[in-house]
Short mmCIF file of C-alpha atoms in Angstrom, two decimals:
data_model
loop_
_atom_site.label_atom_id
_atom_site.label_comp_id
_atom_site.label_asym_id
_atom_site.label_seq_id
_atom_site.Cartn_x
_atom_site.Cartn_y
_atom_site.Cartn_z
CA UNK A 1 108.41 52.19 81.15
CA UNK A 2 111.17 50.39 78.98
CA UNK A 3 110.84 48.13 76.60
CA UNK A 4 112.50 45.78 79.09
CA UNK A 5 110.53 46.64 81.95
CA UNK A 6 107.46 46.10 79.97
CA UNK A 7 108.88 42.27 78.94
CA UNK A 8 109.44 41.40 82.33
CA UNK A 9 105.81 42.70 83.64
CA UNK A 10 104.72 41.03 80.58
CA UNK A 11 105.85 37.60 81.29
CA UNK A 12 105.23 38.04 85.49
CA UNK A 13 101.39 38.48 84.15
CA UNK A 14 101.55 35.45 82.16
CA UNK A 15 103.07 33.09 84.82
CA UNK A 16 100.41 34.16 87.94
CA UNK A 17 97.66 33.58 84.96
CA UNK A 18 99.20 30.20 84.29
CA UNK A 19 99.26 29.38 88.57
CA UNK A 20 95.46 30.82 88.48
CA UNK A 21 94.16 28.44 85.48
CA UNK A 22 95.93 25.55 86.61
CA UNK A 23 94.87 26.26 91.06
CA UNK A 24 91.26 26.98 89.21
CA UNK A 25 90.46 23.60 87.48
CA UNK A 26 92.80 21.77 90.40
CA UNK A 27 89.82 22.80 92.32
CA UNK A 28 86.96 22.68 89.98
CA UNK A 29 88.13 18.98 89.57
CA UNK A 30 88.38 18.09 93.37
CA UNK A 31 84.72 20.01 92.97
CA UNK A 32 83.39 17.87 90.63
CA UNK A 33 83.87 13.95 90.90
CA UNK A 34 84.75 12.43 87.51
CA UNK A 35 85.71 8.88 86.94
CA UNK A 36 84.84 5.75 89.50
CA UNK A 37 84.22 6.46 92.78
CA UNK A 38 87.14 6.39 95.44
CA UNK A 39 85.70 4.70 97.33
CA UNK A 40 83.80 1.25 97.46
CA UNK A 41 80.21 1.57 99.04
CA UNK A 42 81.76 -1.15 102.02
CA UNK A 43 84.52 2.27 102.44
CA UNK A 44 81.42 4.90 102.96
CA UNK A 45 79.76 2.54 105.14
CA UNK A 46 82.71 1.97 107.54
CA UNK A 47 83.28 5.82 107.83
CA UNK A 48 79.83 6.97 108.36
CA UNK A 49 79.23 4.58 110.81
CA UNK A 50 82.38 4.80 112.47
CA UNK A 51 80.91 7.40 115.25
CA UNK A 52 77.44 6.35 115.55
CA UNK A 53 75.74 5.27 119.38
CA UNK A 54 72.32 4.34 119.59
CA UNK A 55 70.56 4.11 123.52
CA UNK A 56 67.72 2.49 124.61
CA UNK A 57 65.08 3.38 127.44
CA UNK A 58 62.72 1.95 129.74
CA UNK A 59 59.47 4.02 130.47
CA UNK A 60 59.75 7.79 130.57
CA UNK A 61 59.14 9.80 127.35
CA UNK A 62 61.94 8.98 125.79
CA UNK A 63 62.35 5.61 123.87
CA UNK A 64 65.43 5.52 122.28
CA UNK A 65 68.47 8.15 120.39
CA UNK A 66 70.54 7.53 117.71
CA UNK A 67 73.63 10.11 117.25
CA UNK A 68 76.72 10.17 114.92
CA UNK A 69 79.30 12.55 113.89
CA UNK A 70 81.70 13.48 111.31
CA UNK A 71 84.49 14.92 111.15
CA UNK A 72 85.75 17.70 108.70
CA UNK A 73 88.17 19.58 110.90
CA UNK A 74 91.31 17.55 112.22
CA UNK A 75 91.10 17.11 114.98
CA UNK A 76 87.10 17.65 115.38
CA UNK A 77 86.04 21.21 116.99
CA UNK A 78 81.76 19.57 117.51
CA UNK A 79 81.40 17.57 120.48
CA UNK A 80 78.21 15.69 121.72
CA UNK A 81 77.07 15.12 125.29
CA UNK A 82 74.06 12.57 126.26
CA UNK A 83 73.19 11.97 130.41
CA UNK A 84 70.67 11.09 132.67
CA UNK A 85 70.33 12.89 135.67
CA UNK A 86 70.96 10.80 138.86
CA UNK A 87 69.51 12.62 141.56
CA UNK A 88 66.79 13.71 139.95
CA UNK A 89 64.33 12.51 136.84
CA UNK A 90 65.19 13.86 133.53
CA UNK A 91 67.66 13.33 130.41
CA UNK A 92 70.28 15.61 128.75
CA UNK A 93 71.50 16.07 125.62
CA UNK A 94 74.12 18.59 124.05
CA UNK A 95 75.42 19.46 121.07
CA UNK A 96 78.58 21.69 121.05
CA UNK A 97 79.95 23.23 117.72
CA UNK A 98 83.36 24.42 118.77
CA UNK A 99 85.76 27.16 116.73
CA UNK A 100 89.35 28.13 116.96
CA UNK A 101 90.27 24.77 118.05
CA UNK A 102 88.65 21.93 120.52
CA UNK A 103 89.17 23.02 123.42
CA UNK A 104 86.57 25.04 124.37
CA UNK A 105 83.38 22.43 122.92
CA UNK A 106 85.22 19.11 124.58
CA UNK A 107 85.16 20.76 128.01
CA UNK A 108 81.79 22.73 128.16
CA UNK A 109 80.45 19.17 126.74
CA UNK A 110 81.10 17.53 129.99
CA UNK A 111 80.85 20.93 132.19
CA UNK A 112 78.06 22.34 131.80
CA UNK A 113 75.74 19.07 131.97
CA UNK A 114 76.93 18.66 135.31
CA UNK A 115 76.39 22.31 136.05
CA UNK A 116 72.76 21.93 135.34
CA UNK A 117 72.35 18.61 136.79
CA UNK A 118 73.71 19.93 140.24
CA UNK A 119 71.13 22.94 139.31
CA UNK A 120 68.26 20.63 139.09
CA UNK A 121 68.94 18.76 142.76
CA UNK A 122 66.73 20.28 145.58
CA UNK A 123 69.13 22.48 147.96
CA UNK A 124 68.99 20.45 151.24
CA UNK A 125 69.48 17.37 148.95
CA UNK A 126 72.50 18.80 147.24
CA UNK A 127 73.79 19.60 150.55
CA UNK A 128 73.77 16.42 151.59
CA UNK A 129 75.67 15.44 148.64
CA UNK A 130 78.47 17.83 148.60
CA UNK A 131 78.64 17.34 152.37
CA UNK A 132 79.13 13.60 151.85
CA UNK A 133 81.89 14.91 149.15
CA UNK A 134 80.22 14.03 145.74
CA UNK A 135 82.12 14.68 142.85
CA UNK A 136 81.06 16.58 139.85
CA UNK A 137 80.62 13.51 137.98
CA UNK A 138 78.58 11.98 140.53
CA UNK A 139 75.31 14.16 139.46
CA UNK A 140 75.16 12.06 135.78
CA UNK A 141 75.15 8.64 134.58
CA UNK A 142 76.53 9.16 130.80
CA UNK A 143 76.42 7.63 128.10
CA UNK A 144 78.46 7.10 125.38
CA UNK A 145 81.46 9.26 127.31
CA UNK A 146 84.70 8.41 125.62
CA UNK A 147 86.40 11.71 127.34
CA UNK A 148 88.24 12.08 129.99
CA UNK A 149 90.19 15.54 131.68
CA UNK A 150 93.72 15.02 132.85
CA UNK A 151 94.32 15.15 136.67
CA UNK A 152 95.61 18.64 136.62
CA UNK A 153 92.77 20.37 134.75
CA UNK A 154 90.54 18.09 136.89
CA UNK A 155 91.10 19.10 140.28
CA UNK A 156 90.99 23.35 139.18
CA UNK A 157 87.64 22.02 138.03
CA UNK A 158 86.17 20.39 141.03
CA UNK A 159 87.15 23.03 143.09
CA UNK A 160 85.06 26.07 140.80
CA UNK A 161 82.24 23.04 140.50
CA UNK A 162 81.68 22.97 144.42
CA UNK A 163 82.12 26.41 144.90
CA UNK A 164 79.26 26.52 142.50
CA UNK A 165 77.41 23.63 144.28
CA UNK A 166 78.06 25.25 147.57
CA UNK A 167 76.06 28.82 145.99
CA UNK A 168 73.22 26.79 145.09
CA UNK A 169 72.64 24.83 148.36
CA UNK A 170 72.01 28.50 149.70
CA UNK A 171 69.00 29.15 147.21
CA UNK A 172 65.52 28.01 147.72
CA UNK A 173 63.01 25.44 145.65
CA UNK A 174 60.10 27.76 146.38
CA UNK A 175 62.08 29.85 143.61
CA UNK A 176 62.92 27.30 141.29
CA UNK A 177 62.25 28.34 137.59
CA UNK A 178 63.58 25.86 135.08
CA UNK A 179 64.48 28.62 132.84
CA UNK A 180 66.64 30.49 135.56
CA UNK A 181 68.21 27.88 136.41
CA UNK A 182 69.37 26.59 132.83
CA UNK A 183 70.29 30.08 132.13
CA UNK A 184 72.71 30.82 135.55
CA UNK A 185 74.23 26.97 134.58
CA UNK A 186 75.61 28.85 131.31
CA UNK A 187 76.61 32.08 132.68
CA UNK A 188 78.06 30.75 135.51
CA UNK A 189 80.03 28.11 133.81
CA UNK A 190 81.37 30.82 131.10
CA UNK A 191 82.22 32.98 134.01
CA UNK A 192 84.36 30.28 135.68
CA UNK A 193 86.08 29.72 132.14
CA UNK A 194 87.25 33.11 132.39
CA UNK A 195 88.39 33.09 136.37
CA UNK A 196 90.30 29.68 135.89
CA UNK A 197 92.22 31.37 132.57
CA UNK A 198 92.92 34.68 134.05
CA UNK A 199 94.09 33.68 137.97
CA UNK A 200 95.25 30.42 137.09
CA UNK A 201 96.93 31.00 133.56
CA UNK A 202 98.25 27.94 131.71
CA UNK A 203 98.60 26.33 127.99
CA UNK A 204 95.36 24.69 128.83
CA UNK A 205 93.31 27.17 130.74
CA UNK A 206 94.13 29.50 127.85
CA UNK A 207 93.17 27.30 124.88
CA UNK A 208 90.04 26.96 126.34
CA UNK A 209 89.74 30.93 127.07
CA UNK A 210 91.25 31.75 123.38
CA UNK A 211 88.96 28.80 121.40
CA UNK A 212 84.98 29.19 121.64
CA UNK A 213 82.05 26.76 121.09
CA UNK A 214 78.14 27.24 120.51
CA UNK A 215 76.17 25.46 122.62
CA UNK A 216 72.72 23.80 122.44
CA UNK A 217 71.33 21.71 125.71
CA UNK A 218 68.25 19.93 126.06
CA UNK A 219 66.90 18.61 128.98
CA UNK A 220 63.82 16.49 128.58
CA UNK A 221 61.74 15.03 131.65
CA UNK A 222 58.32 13.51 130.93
CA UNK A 223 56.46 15.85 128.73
CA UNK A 224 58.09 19.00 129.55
CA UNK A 225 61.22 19.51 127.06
CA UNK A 226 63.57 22.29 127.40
CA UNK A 227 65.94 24.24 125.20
CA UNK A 228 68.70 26.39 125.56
CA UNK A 229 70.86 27.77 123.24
CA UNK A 230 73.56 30.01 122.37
CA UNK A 231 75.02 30.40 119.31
CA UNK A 232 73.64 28.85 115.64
CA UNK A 233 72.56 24.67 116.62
CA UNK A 234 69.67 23.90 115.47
CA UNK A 235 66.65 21.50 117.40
CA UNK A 236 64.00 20.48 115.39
CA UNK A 237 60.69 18.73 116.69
CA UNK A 238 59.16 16.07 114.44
CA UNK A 239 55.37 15.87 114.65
CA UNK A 240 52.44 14.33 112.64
CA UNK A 241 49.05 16.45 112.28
CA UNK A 242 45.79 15.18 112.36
CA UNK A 243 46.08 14.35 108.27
CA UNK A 244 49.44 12.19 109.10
CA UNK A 245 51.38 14.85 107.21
CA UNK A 246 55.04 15.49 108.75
CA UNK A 247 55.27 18.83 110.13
CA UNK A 248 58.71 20.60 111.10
CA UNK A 249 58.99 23.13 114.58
CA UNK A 250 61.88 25.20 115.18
CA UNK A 251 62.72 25.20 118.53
CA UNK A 252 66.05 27.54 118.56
CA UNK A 253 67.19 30.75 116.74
CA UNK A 254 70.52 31.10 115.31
CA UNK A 255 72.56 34.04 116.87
CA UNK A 256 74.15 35.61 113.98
CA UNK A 257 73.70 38.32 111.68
CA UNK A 258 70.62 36.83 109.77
CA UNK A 259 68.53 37.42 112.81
CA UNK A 260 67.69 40.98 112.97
CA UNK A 261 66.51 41.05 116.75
CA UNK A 262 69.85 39.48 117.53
CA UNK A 263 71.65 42.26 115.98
CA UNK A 264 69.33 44.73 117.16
CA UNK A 265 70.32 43.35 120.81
CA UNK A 266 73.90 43.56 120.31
CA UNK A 267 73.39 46.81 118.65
CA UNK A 268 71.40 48.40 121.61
CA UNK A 269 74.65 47.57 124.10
CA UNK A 270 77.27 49.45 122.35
CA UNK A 271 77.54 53.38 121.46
CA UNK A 272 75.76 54.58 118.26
CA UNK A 273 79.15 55.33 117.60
CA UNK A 274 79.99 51.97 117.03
CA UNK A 275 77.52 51.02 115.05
CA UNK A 276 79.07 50.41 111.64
CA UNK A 277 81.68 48.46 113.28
CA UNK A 278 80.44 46.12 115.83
CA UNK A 279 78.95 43.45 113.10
CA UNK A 280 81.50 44.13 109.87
CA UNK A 281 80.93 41.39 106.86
CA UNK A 282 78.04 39.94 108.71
CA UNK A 283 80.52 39.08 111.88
CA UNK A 284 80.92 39.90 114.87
CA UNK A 285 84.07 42.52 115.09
CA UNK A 286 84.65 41.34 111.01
CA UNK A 287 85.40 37.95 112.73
CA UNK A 288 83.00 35.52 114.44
CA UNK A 289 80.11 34.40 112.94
CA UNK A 290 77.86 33.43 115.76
CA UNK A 291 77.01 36.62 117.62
CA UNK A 292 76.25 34.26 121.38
CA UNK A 293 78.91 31.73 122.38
CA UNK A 294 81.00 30.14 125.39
CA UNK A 295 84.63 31.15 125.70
CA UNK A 296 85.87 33.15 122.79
CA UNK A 297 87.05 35.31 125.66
CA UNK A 298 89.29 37.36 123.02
CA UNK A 299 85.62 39.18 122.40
CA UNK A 300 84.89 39.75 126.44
CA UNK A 301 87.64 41.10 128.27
CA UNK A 302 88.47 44.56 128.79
CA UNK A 303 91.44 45.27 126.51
CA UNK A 304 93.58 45.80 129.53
CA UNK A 305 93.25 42.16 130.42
CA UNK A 306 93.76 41.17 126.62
CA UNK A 307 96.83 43.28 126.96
CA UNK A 308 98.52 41.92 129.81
CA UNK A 309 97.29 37.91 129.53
CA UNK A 310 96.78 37.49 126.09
CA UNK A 311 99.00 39.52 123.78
CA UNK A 312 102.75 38.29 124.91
CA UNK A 313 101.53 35.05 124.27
CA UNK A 314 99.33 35.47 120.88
CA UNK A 315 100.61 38.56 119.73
CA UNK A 316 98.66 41.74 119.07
CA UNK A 317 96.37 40.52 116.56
CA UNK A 318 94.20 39.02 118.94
CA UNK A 319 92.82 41.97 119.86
CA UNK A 320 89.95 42.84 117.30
CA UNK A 321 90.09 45.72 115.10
CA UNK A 322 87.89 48.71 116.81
CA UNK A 323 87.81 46.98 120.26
CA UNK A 324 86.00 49.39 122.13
CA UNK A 325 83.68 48.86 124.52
CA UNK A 326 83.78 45.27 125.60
CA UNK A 327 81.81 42.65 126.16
CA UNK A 328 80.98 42.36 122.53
CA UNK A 329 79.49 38.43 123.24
CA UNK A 330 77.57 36.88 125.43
CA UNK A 331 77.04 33.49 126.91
CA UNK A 332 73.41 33.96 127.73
CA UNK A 333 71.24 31.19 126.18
CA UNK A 334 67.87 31.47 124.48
CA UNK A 335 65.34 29.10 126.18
CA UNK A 336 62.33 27.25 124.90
CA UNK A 337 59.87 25.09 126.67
CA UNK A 338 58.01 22.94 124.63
CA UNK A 339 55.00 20.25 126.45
CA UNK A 340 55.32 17.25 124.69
CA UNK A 341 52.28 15.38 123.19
CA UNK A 342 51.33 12.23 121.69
CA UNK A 343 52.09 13.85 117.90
CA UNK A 344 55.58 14.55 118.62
CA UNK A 345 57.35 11.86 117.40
CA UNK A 346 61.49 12.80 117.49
CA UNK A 347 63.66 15.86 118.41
CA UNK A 348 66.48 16.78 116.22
CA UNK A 349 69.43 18.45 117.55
CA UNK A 350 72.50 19.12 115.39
CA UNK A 351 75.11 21.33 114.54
CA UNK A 352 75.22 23.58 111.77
CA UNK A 353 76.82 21.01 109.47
CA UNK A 354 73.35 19.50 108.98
CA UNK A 355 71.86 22.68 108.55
CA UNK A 356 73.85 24.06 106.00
CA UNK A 357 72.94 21.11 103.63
CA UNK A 358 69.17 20.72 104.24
CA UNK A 359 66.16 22.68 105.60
CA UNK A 360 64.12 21.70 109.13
CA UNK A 361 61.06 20.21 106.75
CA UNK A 362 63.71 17.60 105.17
CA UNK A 363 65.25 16.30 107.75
CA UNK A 364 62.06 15.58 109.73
CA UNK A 365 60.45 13.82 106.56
CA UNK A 366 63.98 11.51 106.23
CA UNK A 367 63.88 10.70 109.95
CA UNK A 368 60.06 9.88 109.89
CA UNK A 369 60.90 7.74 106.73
CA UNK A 370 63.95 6.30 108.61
CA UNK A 371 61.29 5.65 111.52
CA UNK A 372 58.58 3.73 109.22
CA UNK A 373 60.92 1.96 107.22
CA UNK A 374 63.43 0.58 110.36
CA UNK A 375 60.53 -1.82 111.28
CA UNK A 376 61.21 -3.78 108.16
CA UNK A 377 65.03 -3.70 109.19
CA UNK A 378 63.16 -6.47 111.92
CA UNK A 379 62.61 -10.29 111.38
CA UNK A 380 59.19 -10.61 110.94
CA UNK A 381 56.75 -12.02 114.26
CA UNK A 382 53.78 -13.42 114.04
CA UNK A 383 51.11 -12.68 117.06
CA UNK A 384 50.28 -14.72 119.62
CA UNK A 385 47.23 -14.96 119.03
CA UNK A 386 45.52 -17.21 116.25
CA UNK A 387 45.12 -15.88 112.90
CA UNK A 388 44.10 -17.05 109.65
CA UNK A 389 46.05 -17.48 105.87
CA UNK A 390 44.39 -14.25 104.55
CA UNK A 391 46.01 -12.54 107.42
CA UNK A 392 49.21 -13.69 107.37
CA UNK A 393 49.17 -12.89 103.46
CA UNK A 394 48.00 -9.25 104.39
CA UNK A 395 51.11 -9.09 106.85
CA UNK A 396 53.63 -10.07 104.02
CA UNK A 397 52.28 -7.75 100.78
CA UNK A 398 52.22 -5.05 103.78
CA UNK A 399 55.86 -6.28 104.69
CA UNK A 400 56.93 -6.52 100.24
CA UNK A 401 55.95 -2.76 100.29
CA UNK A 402 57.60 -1.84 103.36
CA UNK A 403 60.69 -3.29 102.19
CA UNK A 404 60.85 -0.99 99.49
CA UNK A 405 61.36 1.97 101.65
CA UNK A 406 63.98 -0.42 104.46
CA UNK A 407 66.60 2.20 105.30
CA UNK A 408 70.31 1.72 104.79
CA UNK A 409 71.22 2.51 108.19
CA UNK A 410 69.69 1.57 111.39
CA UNK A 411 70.97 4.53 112.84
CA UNK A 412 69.15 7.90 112.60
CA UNK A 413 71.65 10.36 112.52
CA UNK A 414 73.46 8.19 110.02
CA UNK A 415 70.89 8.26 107.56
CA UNK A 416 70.59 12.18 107.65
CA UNK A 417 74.85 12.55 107.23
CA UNK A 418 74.26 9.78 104.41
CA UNK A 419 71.66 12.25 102.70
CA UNK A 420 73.08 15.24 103.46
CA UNK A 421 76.42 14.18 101.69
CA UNK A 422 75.28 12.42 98.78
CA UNK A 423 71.61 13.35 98.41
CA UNK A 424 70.10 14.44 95.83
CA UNK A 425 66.45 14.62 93.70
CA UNK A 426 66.62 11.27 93.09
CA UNK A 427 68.13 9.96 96.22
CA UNK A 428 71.64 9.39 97.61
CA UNK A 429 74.08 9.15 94.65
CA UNK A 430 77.28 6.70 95.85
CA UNK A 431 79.74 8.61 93.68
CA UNK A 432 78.88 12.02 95.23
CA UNK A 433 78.91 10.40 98.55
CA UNK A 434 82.46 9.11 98.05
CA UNK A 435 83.64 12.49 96.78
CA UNK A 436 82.68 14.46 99.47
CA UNK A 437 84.12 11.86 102.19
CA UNK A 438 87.59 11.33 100.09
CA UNK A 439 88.83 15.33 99.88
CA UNK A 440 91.90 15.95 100.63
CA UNK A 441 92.11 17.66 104.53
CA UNK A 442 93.78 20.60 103.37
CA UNK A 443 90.73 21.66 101.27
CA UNK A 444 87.88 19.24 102.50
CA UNK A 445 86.41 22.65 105.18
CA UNK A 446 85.87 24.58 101.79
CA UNK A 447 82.66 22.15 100.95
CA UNK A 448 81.67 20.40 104.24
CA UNK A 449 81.54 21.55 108.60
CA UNK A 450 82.21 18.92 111.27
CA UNK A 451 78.30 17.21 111.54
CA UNK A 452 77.18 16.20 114.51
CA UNK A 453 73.47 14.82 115.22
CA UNK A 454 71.33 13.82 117.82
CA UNK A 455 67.81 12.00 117.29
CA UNK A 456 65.91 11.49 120.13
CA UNK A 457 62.51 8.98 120.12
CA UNK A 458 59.51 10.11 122.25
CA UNK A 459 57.10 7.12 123.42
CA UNK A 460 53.74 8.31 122.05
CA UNK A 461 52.07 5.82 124.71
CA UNK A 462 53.36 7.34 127.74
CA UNK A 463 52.94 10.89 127.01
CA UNK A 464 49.28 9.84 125.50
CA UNK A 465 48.62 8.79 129.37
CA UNK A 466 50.97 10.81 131.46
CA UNK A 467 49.66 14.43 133.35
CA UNK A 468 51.28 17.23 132.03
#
């Protein structure tokens, strides 16, 4: 090399070490907060609350939920989903972690709960119903539902929803099995994703085919609660032992490459040949994480049909490296039932935003904190009833305590996103709170996922009395 050549290396070195130091601490500072907050607590308030929806019931098991979410993707990929069942007893509640864009999580969100809904209704009754010409939308009465599809995506969905409707009217209840029937809801809701995309293909049918979401459901009525899941939500059942100690029980596994019967399933359907290929860098292919989802149809379809629908739009790096004997995911959910008694206090469902921050065992002791402490949030009432001075002065050095411990938020799900931002040992610290909500949105996916929450109140009363 000449003396030139070596200059000009030289100097090349120098510069990409001077663009490394300075990208470096650019990011170690947007890391690390120094100086005053961004923003004022009033700011952090206004944001974390922006999302939140709290419901209230009247008898049943359930008492109340609180939800919220945040956003760290633009626009969000989670989406949430809370109904009760019209035509027959029972609430739902979903939490759908979407990837590869929206699509996929905003329209399984409001899907699939009617899927299962119409699953639940007894088959002369729902053939009454679609006789009469219910709609899908007929089967829920939803709450908090701030999405709505566009006529054209509507009708293509009616039309696979009756179909659907129409299959189950032909069943029989002598056969019902809860599980079955939450499990055929997925499948057959994943399969019509995949119909509607490949015989009616369109910018929209196809962003929902291309994009993907993991899925969690749960479908409570009286003491019997339900989970399915596919993907890596979490639900998490808060319940006090006989010591009044907190206690934390999973009710979902996470499909991905941590759980080794997962990959041992997804293993045992694909050649031996394959087997130092099928889960590369703990993914799926060397891409997805979750190894169970809806859509992501990219990882299902024979490569033919990848070939023909999907390349001349998308090019032919959307066919995975070592493609070779598809279907590589699956939209099969995990199920749990779980009978609900008098110790279980609140379920917590969330995405994997939550989880990535804090264990099962913390957030049930900050929502049973939240719980205790949101009575003081309460004027306080006197009872009816007479009582005397020493009383009354018991009530209020009760009430002083209590006070101590009064939550910031009314809101449930608030209060966890609050803590799982800007907690620490010592509590929530404001100026890590305001960091972490005031990065920059081409770097603010490096230190934070889209949360999304759902805490959900049993009545301890009616499930002490009701027959299981």
């Amino acid at each position: 090399m000449s003396s030139c050549s070596r200059k000009i290396l030289a100097l090349r070195i120098h510069a990409l070490a001077k663009t490394f130091n300075r990208c470096y601490h650019r990011a170690t500072a947007l890391h690390c907060p120094s100086g005053p907050p961004k923003l004022s607590p009033y700011d952090v308030n206004c944001i974390l609350r922006t999302n939140e929806h709290t419901q209230e019931f009247f008898g049943g098991s359930v008492k109340s939920y609180d939800s919220n979410q945040l956003a760290s993707n633009s626009p969000i990929e989670d989406s949430r989903s809370e109904a009760s069942c019209v035509h027959t007893s029972g609430l739902l509640l979903g939490i759908f972690d979407g990837h590869g864009g929206p699509a996929c999580s905003q329209v399984i969100s409001k899907r699939l709960m009617r899927y299962i809904a119409a699953s639940l209704v007894p088959p002369d009754d729902l053939r009454q119903h679609v006789l009469n010409g219910a709609q899908s939308f007929s089967f829920l009465s939803c709450h908090n539902d701030k999405l709505e599809f566009v006529s054209e995506i509507k009708e293509l969905y009616e039309k696979s929803f009756h179909q659907f409707a129409n299959e189950l009217t032909n069943t029989t209840l002598a056969g019902f099995q809860m599980h079955q029937t939450l499990e055929n809801a997925f499948i057959r809701l994943d399969q019509d994703l995949s119909r509607e995309a490949i015989e009616m293909p369109s910018l929209r049918t196809m962003s929902v085919a291309m994009s993907g979401a993991v899925a969690l459901v749960a479908h409570i009525d009286g003491p019997h609660l339900h989970v399915a899941s596919v993907g890596d939500c979490s639900a998490v059942l808060g319940t006090v032992t006989d010591t009044g100690q907190w206690m934390a029980k999973k009710l979902t596994n996470e499909h991905n490459s941590d759980n080794v019967g997962e990959v041992r399933r997804l293993l045992s359907e694909h050649p031996a040949t394959e087997r130092d290929t099928v889960i590369r860098g703990e993914r799926l292919l060397g891409q997805l994480a979750p190894l169970r989802a809806m859509g992501d149809f990219r990882y299902k379809w024979s490569r033919e049909q990848l070939e023909q629908l999907v390349v001349p739009q998308f090019g032919e790096q959307v066919i995975a490296p070592y493609y070779l004997t598809p279907p590589y995911l699956s939209a099969c959910p995990e199920i749990t039932h779980h009978i609900l008694t008098p110790r279980d206090k609140f379920l917590i469902i969330a995405s994997d935003g939550l989880w990535d921050t804090m264990s099962a065992m913390q957030t049930v002791h900050l929502v049973g904190e939240h719980m205790y402490g949101k009575a003081f949030l309460q004027p306080l009432t006197l009872p009816k009833q007479d009582i005397t001075l020493g009383e009354i002065s018991q009530m209020l050095t009760t009430r002083k305590a209590g006070l101590q411990k009064k939550p910031l938020d009314r809101n449930a799900a608030t209060h966890l996103i609050r803590n799982a931002l800007g907690g620490t040992e010592y509590g929530v610290e404001h100026s890590k709170l305001s960091h972490m909500l005031s990065l920059p949105q081409d770097i603010v996916r490096l230190f934070r996922d889209d949360i999304t929450i759902t805490v959900v109140y049993f009545d301890s009363e009616y499930l002490r009395n009701c027959p299981t």
